[in-house]
XYZ file of C-alpha atoms in Angstrom:
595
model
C -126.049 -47.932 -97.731
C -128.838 -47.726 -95.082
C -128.043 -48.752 -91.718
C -131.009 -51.666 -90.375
C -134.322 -50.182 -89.063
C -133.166 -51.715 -84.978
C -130.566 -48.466 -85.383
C -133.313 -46.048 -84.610
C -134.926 -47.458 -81.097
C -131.278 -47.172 -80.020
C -131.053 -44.421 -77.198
C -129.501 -40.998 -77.521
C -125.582 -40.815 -76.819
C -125.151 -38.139 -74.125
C -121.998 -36.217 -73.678
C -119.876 -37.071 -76.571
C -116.709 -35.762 -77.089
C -115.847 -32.639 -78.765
C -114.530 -32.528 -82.571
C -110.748 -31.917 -81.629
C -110.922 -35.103 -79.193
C -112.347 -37.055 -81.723
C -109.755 -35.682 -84.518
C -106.906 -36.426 -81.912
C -108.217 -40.516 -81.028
C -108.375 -40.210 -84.556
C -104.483 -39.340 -85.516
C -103.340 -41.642 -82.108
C -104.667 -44.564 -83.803
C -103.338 -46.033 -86.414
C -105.614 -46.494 -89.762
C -105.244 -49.732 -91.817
C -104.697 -48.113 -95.343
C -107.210 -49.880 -98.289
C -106.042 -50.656 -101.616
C -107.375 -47.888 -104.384
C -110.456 -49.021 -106.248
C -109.614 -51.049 -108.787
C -106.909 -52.914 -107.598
C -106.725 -56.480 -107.900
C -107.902 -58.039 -104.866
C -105.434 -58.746 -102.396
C -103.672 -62.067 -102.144
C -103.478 -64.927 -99.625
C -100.754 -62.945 -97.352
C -102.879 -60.000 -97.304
C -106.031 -62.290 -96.702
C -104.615 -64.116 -93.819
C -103.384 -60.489 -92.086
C -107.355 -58.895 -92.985
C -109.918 -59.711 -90.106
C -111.904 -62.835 -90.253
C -115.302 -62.772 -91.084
C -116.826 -62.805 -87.994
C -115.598 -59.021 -87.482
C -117.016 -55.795 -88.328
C -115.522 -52.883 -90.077
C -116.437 -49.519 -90.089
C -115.127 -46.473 -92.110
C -115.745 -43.057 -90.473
C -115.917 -40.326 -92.925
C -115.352 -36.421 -91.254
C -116.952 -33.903 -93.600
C -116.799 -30.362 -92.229
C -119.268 -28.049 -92.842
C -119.775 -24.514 -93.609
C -119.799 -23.323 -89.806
C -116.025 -24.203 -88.709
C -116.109 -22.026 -84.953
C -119.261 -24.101 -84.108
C -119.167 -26.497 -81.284
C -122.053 -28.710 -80.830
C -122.639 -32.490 -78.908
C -121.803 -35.210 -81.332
C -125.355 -37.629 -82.035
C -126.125 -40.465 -83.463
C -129.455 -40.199 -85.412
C -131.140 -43.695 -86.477
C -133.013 -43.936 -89.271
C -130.951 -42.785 -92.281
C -127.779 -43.931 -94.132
C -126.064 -40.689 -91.757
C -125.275 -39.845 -88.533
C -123.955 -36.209 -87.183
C -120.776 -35.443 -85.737
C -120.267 -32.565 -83.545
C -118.939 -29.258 -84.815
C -121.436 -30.187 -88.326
C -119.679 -33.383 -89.642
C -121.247 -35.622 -91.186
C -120.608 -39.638 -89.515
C -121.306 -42.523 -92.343
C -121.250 -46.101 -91.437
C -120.530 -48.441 -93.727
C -119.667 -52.210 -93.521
C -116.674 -53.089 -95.284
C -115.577 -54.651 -98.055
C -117.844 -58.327 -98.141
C -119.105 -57.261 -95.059
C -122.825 -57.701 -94.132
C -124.795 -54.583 -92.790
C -123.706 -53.958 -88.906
C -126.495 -54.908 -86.731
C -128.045 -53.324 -83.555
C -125.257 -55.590 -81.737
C -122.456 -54.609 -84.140
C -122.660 -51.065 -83.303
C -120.920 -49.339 -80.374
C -119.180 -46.719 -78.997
C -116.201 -48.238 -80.195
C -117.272 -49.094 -83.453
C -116.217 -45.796 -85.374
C -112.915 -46.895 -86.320
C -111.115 -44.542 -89.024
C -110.847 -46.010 -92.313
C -110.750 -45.270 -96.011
C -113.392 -42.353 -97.336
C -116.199 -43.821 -99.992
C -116.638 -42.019 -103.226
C -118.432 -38.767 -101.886
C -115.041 -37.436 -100.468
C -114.227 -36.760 -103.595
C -116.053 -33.555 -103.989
C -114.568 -32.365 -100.714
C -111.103 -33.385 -101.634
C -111.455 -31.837 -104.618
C -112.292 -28.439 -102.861
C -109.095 -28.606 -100.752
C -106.898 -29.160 -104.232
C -105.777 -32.356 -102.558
C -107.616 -34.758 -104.627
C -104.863 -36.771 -106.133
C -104.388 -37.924 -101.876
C -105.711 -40.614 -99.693
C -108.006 -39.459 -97.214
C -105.564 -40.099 -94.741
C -102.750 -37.988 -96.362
C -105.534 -35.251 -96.249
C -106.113 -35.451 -93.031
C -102.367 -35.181 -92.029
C -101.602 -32.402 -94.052
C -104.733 -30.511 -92.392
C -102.755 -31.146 -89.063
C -99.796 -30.235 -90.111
C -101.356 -26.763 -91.255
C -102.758 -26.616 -88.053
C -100.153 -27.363 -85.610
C -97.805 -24.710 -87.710
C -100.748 -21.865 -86.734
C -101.388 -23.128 -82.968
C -97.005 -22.966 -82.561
C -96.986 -19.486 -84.864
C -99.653 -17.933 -82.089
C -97.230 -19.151 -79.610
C -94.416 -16.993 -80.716
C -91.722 -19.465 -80.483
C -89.780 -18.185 -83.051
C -89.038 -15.102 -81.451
C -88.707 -16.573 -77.907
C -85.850 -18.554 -79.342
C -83.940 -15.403 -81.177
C -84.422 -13.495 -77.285
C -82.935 -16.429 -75.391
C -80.062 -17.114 -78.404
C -79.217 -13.438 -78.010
C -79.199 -13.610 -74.117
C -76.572 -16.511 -74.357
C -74.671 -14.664 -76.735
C -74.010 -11.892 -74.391
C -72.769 -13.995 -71.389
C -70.381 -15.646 -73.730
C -68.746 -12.152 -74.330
C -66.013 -10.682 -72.053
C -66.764 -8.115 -69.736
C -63.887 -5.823 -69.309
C -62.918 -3.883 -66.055
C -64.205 -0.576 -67.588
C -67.506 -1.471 -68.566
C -70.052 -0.997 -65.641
C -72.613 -3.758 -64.659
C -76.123 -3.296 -66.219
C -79.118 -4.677 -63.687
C -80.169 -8.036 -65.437
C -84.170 -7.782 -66.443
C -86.720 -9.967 -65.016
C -87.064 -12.023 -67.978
C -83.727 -12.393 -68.627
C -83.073 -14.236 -65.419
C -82.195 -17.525 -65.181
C -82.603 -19.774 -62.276
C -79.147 -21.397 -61.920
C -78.519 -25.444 -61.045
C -76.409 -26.601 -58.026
C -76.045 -29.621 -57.156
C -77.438 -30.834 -53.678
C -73.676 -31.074 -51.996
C -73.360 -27.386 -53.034
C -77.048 -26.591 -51.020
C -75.667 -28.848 -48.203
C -78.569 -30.895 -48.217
C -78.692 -34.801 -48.477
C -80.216 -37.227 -51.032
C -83.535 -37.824 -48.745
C -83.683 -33.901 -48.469
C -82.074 -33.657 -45.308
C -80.418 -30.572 -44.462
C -76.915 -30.988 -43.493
C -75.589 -30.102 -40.354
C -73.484 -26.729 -40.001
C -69.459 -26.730 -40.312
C -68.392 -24.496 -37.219
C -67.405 -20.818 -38.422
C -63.163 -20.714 -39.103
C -61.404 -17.968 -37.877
C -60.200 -15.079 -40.236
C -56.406 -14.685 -41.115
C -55.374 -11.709 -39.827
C -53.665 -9.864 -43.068
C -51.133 -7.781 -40.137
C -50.698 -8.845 -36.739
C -51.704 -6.730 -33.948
C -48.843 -4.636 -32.968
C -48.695 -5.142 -29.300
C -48.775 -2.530 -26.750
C -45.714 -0.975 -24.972
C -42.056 -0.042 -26.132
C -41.429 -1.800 -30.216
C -38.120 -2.186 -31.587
C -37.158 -0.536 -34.607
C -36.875 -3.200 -37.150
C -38.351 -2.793 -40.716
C -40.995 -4.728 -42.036
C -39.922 -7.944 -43.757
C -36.696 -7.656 -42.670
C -33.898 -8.812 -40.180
C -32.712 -7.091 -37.069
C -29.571 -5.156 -37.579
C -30.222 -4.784 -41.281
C -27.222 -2.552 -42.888
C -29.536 -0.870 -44.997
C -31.519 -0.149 -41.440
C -28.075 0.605 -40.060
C -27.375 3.482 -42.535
C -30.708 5.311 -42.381
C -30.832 5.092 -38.668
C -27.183 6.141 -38.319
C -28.342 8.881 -41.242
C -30.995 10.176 -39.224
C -28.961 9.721 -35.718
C -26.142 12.443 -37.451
C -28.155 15.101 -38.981
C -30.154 15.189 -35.641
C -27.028 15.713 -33.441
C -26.297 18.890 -35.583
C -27.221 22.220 -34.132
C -29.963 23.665 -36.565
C -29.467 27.083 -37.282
C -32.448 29.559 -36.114
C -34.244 30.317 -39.706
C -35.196 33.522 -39.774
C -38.538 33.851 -40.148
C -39.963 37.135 -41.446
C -42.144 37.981 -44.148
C -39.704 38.755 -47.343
C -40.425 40.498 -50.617
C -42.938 38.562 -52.852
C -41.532 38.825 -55.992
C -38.782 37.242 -54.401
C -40.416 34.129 -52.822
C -42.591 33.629 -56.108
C -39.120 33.227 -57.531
C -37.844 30.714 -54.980
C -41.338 28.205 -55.610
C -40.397 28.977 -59.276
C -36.927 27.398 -59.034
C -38.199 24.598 -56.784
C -38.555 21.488 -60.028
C -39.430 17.244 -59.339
C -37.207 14.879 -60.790
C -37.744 10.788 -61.598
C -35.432 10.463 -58.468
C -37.050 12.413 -56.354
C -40.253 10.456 -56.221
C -40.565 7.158 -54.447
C -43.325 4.216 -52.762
C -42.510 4.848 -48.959
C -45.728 3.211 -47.591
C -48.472 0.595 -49.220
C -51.200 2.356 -48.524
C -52.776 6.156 -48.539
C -50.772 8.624 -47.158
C -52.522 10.151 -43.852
C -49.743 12.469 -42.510
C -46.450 13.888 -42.925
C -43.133 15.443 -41.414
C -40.074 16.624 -42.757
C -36.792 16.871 -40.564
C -35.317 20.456 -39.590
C -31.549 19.441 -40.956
C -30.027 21.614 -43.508
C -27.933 19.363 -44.551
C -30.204 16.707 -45.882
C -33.643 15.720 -46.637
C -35.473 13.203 -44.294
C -38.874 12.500 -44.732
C -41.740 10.579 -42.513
C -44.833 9.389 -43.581
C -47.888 7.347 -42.063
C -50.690 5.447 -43.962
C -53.591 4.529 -43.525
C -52.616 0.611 -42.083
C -50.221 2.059 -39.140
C -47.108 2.242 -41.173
C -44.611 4.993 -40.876
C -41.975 4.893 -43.771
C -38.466 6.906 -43.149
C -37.038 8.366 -46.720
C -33.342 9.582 -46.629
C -34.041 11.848 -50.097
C -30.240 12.804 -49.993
C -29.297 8.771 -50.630
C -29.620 8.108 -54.266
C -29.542 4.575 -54.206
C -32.917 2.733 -54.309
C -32.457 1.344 -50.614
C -32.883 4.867 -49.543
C -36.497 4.260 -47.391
C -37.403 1.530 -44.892
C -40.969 0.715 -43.693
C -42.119 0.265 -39.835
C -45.547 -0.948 -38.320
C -45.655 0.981 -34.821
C -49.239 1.277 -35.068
C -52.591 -0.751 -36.318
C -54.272 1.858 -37.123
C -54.277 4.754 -39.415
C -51.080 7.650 -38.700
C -53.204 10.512 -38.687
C -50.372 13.181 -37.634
C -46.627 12.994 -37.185
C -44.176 15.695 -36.053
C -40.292 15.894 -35.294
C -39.471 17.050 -31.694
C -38.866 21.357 -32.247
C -35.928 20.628 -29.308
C -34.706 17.190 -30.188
C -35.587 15.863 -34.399
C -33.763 12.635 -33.012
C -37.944 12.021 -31.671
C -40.194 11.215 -34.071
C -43.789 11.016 -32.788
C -46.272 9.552 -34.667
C -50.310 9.595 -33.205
C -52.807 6.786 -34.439
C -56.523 6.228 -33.068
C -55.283 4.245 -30.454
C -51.713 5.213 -29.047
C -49.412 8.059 -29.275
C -45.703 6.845 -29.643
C -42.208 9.012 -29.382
C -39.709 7.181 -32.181
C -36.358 7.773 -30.463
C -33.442 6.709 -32.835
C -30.370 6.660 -29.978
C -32.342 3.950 -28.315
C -33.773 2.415 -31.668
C -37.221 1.689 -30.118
C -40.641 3.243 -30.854
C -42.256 4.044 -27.355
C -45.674 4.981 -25.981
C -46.518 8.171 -24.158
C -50.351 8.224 -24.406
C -52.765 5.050 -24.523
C -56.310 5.435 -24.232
C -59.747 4.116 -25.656
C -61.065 7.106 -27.395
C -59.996 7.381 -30.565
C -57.183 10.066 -31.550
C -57.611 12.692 -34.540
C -54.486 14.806 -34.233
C -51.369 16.482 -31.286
C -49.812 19.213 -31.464
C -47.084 20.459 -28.655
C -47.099 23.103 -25.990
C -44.016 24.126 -25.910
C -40.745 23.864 -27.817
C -39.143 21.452 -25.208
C -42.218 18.990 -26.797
C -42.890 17.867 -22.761
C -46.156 18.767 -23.526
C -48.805 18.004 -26.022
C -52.614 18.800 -26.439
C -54.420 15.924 -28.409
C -57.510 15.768 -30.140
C -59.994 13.307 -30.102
C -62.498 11.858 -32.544
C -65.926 12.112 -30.021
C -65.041 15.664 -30.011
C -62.740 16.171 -26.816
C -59.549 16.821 -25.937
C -56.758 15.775 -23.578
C -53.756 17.352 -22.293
C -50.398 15.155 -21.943
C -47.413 15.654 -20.100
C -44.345 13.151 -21.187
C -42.751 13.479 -17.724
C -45.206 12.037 -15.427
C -44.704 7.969 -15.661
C -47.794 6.023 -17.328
C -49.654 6.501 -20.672
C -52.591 8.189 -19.204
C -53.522 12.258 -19.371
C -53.232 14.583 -17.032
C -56.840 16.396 -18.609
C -59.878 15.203 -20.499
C -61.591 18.051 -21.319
C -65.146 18.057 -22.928
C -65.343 21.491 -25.568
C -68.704 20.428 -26.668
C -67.767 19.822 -30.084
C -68.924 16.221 -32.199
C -65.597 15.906 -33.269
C -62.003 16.872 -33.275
C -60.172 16.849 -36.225
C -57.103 19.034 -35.939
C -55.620 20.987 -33.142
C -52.470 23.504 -33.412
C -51.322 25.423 -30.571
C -50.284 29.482 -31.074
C -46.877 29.999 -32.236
C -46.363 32.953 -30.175
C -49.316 33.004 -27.201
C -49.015 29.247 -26.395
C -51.416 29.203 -23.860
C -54.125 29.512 -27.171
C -55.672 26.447 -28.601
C -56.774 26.296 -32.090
C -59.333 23.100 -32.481
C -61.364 21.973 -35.500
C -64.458 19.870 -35.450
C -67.308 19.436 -37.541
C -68.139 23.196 -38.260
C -67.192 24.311 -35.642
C -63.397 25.889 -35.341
C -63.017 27.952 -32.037
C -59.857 28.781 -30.114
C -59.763 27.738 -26.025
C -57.535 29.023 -23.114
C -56.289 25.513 -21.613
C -55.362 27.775 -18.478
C -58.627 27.540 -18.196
C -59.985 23.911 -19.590
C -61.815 21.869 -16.607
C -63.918 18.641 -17.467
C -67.398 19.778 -18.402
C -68.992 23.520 -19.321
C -65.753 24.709 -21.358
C -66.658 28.032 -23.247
C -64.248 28.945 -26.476
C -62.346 32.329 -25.774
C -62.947 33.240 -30.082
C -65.299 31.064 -32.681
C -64.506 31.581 -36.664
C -67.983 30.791 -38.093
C -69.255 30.716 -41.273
C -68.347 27.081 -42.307
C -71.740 25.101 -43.901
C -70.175 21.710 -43.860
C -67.416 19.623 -41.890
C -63.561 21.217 -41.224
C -60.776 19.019 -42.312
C -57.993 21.547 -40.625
C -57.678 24.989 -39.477
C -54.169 26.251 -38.304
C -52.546 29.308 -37.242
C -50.226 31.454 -39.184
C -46.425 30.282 -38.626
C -44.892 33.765 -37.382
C -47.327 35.658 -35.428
C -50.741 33.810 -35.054
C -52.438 36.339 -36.859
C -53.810 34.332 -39.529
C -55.975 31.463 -39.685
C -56.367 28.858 -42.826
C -59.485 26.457 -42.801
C -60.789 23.938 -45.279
C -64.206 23.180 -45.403
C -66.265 20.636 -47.274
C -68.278 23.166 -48.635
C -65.482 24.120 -51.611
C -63.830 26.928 -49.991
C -60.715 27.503 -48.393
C -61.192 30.704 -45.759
C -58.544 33.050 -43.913
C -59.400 34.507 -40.664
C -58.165 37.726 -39.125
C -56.915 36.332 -35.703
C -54.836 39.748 -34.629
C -57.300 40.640 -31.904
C -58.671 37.404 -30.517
C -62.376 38.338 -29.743
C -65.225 36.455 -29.648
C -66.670 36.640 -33.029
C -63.401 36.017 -35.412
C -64.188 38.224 -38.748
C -62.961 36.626 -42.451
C -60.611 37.909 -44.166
C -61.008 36.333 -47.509
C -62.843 33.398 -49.167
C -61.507 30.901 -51.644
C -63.499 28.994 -54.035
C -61.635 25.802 -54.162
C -62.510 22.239 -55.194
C -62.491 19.740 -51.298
C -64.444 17.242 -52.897
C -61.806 14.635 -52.378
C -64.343 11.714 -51.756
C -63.479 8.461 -49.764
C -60.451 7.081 -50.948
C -58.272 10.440 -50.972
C -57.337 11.718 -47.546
C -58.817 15.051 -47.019
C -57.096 18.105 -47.628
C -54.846 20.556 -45.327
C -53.882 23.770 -45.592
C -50.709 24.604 -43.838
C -48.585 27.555 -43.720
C -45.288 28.170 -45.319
C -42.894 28.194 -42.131
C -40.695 30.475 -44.083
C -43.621 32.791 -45.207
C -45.853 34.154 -42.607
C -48.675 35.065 -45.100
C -48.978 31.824 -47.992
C -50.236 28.454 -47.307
C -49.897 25.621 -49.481
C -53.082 23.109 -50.081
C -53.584 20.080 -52.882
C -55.765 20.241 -55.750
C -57.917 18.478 -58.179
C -57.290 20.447 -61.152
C -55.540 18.373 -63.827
C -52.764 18.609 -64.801
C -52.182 17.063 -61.600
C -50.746 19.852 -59.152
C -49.946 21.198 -55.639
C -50.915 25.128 -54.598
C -49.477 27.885 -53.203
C -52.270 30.930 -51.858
C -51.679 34.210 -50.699
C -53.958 34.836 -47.530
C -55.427 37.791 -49.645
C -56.715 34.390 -52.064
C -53.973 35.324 -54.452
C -53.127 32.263 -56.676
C -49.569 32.376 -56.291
C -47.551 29.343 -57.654
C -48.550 25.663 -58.889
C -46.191 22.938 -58.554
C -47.071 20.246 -61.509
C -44.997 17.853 -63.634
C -46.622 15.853 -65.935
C -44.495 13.531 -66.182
C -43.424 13.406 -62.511
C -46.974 14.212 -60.817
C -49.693 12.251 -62.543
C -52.124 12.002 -58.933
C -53.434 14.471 -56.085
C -51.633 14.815 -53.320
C -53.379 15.376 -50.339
C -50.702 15.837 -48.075
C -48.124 18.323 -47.587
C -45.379 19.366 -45.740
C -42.703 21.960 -46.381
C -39.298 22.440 -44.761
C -38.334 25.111 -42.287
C -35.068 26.722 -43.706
C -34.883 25.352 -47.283
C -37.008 25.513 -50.617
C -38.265 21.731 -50.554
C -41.904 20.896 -51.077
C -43.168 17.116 -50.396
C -46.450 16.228 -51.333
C -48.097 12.608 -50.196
C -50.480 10.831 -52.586
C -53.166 7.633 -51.848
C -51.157 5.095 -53.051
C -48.153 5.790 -50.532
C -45.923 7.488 -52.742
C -44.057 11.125 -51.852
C -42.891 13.785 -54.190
C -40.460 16.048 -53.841
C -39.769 19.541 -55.324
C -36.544 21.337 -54.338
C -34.362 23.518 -55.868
């Protein structure tokens, strides 16, 4: 059918839309389906619903053509039964059914309404293998086909499985053991919170801040000055208090007898760590925390044992008292007990040193009272003299001070700067007491105090030869002749200390594991007091066990239980006169090995 000759003087359309616009206006609006040819003709329902006769209709048919990737400007060509599309389809107007031809003012922009395809679809339908379809079931299976390749390029599909399997792992449980992995870019999610979580209001208002509240204290601050000796989280005049104070009050008041201390035959003391065996009873929780120091009381006739943590608590242990109330807990300090020692003249003291304040534990007055206060920060004490009037201290900038417990106050009588960065240990001679032994960071050198002013101190010997930081260095218990250090460079090392001149030679070196790490306290090597040439030292070797050196680096003895000892134990302490070995750990709890 031929469109009328006034369609050809009708201007060119300029910018028409693009194929896929047109196919999309196309499957927006709805299409009035036609009755197959053939059919009756509709009735008077169907005639009342159909447009009157004053209105055009025109069926648009969309042929594609051989070039489907071109895009090209859609025209409308007059003079011919056909117009063309962009992208090479073909645009036929008819009129429809009992319709005149449109005329120049039937035809618009808006005139190319979709409708039912004329008999030359046919051959195209038939191409597709859709022919037995309307031209409008064509077309939305075409779209169909086409929507399932634009959504396959998109990769949904597998975006979905990624995001299913992400969920899937945050629904599993995450036990203690298995370590944190760091969380990929993609696999981030931004989390929701609601606007009274972000403190902001409706209108976008930031709220205003709540004022900061004050942190509970966990402990409160022990106070300065003289402290009573009453047991943590419990009463004043406690029996079970009672009994360990009247325990310890006893065995002090008994005359110690002078151990002799002399070097005996090896064979023989290898013997005596041999017989020395841990029981279930003989280990117990003294203190919460880590164990920092140690000290054992002199008595013969039973086993008392001090120990200070890392929180400034000191726990008493009457080992001879089988019943479970055998230990009580005090809090003289607030901070770490990094040394503790009975009084040589008078084990009724106890003196404990933390960073802060050195106090004397005196049992016949039941108090714990200060001797030395002071803003630098303590590292260790050791005394002067056997009357324990005296004491040198150590500090943690480097320095030391000299104390004397019968001049009134808590001040020192000397502040001495030996150049060092810090002080960990000191230990006095046992036999020239006029001879300091300090440790620092590696540095270990041994000073006259005769002859310690303020400033520009010079050591009288230096032991060097240490790579890394000191955790101790002591003398040798008889004679002074030996020294014992631990460095963190994995060795233990003796020094020959006879002749005290200024370069100290070494004796022997010890390959030996110090790599403690943070939360073990590090490790000391003290002397046997009943054995002028072994020291004693932790270890990290499992089974779990406590060791025993010759100073020639002889491996003499290891103390292990497995079923007793299953952790290191830093600290150590032995007893003076009898076979008992006590060993500390960093959860508070003391061993004991005795014969």
């Amino acid at each position: 059918m031929a469109l009328p000759q006034a369609a050809a003087s009708e201007p060119e359309q300029p910018e028409q839309p693009s194929p896929r616009s047109l196919q999309r206006v196309q499957e927006s609006t709805p299409t009035p389906r036609l009755p197959p040819r053939g059919s009756p003709p509709p009735g008077p329902a169907e005639r009342q619903r159909s447009p009157g006769p004053g209105v055009r209709q025109v069926r648009v048919l969309l042929t594609p053509l051989a070039g489907p990737g071109r895009l090209a400007q859609k025209r409308l060509r007059g003079g011919g039964a056909e117009g063309r599309a962009a992208g090479g389809k073909r645009l036929c107007l008819e009129p429809g059914p009992g319709q005149p031809a449109p005329g120049p003012a039937g035809r618009g922009g808006d005139g190319a309404a979709d409708a039912e395809s004329d008999g030359s679809e046919a051959g195209d339908a038939a191409a597709d293998g859709y022919s037995q379809l309307s031209a409008y079931e064509r077309k939305r299976l075409k779209n169909i086909t086409e929507n399932a390749k634009f959504f396959a390029a998109l990769k949904l599909h597998e975006s979905a499985a990624r995001l299913h399997q992400i969920a899937t792992k945050r629904q599993s449980r995450v036990t203690k053991s298995s370590r944190a992995k760091p969380k990929k870019a993609e696999d981030e999610t931004v989390r929701r919170r609601s606007m009274r979580l972000l403190r902001v209001e409706p209108s976008g208002i930031p709220m205003p801040e709540l004022p900061a509240q004050p942190e509970a204290e966990e402990y409160p601050q022990v106070p300065a000055g003289p402290l009573p000796m009453v047991p943590e989280d419990q009463v004043e005049n406690s029996k079970l208090t009672e009994d360990l104070l009247t325990t310890w009050m006893k065995i002090s008041e008994m005359k110690v007898g002078d151990a002799e201390k002399r070097t005996s035959d090896m064979k023989r003391y290898q013997d005596s760590l041999s017989s020395m065996v841990i029981s279930e009873e003989n280990v117990k929780k003294v203190v919460k925390y880590r164990v920092c120091s140690m000290a054992i009381h002199p008595s013969e006739s039973a086993i008392l044992v001090a120990a200070g943590d890392k929180m400034g608590q000191v726990g008493l242990w009457n080992v001879s008292c089988m019943s479970a109330e055998g230990a009580q807990t005090f809090v003289p300090h607030n901070h770490s007990v990094s040394c503790m020692h009975f009084s040589p003249s008078n084990p009724a003291h106890l003196l404990s040193l933390s960073h802060d304040v050195l106090r004397c534990g005196d049992v016949t007055r039941a108090i714990f009272d200060e001797i030395y206060r002071s803003e630098e920060e303590f590292s260790s004490f050791d005394f002067l003299e056997d009357s324990a009037s005296t004491a040198v201290v150590g500090h943690w900038n480097g320095d030391i001070s000299l104390v004397d417990r019968r001049t009134p106050g808590t001040s020192s009588e000397l502040f001495a700067d030996i150049g060092f960065k810090r002080t960990r240990t000191v230990h006095v001679h046992p036999v020239n007491r006029q001879y300091v032994l300090a440790a620092g960071s590696v540095d270990v050198c041994v000073f006259d105090i005769r002859y310690l002013k303020s400033q520009g101190n010079q050591p009288v010997s230096s032991l060097n030869g240490h790579t890394k930081s000191v955790a101790s260095a002591y003398f040798s218990p008889v004679t002074g002749s030996r020294v014992v250090t631990v460095c963190a460079d994995d060795k233990l090392r003796v020094y020959d200390t006879t002749s005290l001149s200024p370069t100290v030679p070494v004796l022997r070196t010890v390959r030996h594991n110090n790599n403690t790490g943070r939360w073990l306290t590090r490790f000391r090597a003290i002397w046997d007091p009943k054995q002028e040439d072994c020291f004693v030292v932790g270890s990290m070797a499992r089974p779990r066990q406590i060791e025993v050196f010759q100073d020639t680096g002889k491996l003499l003895h290891s103390f292990y239980n497995i079923d007793c000892l299953g952790s290191v134990c830093s600290i150590n302490v032995l007893h003076p006169s009898r076979n008992i070995l006590v060993g500390g750990n960093s959860s508070g709890r003391l061993h004991v090995f005795k014969e």
